[in-house]
Tab-separated table of C-alpha atoms in Angstrom:
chain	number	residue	atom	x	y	z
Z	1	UNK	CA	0.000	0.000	0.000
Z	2	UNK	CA	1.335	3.550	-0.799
Z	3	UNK	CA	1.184	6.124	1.358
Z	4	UNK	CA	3.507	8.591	-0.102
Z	5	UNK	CA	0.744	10.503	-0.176
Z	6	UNK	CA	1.002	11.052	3.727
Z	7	UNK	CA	4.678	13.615	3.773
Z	8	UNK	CA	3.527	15.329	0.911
Z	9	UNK	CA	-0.478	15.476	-0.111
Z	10	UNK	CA	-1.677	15.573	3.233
Z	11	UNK	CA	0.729	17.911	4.765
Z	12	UNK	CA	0.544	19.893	1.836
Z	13	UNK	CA	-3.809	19.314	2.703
Z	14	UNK	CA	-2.771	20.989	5.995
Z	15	UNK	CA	-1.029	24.238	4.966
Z	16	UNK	CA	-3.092	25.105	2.292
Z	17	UNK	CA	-5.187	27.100	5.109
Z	18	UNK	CA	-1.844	28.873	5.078
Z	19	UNK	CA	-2.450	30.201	1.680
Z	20	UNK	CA	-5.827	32.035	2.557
Z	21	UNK	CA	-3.980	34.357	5.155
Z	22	UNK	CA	-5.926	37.258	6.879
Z	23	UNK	CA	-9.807	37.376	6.938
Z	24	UNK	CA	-10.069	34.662	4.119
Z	25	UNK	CA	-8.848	31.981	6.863
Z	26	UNK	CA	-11.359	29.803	7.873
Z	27	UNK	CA	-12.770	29.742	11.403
Z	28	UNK	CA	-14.092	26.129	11.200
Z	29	UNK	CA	-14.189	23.018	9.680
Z	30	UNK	CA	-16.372	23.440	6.116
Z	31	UNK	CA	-17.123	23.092	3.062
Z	32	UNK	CA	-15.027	25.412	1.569
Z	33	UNK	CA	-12.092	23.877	3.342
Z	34	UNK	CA	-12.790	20.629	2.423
Z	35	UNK	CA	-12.514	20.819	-1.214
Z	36	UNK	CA	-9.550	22.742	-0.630
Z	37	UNK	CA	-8.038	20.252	1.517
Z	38	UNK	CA	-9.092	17.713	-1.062
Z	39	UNK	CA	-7.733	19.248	-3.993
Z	40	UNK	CA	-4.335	20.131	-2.077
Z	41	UNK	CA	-4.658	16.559	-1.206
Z	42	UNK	CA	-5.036	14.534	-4.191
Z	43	UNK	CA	-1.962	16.742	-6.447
Z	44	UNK	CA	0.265	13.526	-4.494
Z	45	UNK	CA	-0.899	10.889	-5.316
Z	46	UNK	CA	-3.893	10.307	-3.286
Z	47	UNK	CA	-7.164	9.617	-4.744
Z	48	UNK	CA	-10.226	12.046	-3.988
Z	49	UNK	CA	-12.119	9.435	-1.962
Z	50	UNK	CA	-9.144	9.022	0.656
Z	51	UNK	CA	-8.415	12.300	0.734
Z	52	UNK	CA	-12.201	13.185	1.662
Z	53	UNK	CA	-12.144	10.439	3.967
Z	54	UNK	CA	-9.031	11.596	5.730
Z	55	UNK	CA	-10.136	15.208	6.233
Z	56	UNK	CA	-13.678	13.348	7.261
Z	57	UNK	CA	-11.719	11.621	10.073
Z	58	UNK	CA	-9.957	15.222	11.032
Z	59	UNK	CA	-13.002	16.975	11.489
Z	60	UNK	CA	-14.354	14.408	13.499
Z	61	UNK	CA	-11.500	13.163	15.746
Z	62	UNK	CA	-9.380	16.670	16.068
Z	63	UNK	CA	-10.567	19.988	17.254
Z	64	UNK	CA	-10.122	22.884	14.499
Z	65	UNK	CA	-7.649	24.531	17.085
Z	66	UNK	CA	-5.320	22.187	16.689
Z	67	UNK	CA	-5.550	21.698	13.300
Z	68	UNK	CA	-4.642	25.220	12.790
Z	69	UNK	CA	-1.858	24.927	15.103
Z	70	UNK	CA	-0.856	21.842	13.405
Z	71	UNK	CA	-1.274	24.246	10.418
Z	72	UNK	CA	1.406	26.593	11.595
Z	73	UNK	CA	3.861	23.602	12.679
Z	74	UNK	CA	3.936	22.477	9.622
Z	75	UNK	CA	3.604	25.221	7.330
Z	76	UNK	CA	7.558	26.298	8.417
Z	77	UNK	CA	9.021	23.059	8.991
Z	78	UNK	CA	10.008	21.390	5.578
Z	79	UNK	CA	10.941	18.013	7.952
Z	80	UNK	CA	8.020	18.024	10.225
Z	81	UNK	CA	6.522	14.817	10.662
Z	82	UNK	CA	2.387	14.374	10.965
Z	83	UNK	CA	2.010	13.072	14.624
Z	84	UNK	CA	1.547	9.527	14.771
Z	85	UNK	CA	-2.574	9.780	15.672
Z	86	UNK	CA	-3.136	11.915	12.243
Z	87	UNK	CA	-0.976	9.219	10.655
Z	88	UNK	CA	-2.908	6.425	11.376
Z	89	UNK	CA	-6.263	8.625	10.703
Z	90	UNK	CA	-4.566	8.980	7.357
Z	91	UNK	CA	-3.441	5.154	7.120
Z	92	UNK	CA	-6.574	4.058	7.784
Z	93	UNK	CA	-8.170	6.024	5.135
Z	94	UNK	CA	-5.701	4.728	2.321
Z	95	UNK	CA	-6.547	1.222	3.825
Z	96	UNK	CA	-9.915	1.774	2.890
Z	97	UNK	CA	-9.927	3.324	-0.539
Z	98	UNK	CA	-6.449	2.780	-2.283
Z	99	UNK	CA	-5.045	-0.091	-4.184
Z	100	UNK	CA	-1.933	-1.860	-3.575
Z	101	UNK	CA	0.006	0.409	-6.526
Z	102	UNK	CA	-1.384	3.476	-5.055
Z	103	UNK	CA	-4.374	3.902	-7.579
């Protein structure tokens, strides 16, 4: 199973609330930020349905809070790994939707 997908389409998922700066940040999980995430998401690798599942699972599981702060961790460190209960979030997701070549 791949999970390349993990270091850079998900963390790249992350930070992309990075690019809305200012007022255009969202205050909340959403719609909006969802098919962000998603898009971000799926540029690695990753199809759309794990993607969707995996920010599912982050709404869900992890309060916005610290998905903003994990936001900021990440967004300025190019080696930062996800923390090991987003990873299996993640893991679990590409379980469930991706094939064993990463299709």
């Amino acid at each position: 199973m791949r999970l390349s997908w993990l270091r850079g389409g998900v963390l790249s998922g992350l930070v992309v609330m990075g690019a809305c700066g200012g007022d255009d940040r969202p205050d909340g999980y959403g719609p909006a930020l969802r098919a962000s995430f998603v898009d971000e998401c799926t540029t690695d690798s990753a199809s759309a349905q794990t993607c969707g599942c995996f920010y599912d699972r982050l709404a869900a599981a992890v309060p916005f809070d610290r998905f903003e702060a994990l936001d900021e961790a990440l967004t300025g460190e190019a080696n930062q790994e996800l923390p090991a209960d987003l990873a299996g979030l993640a893991a679990g997701c590409a379980a469930r939707h991706e094939t064993i070549d990463g299709s």
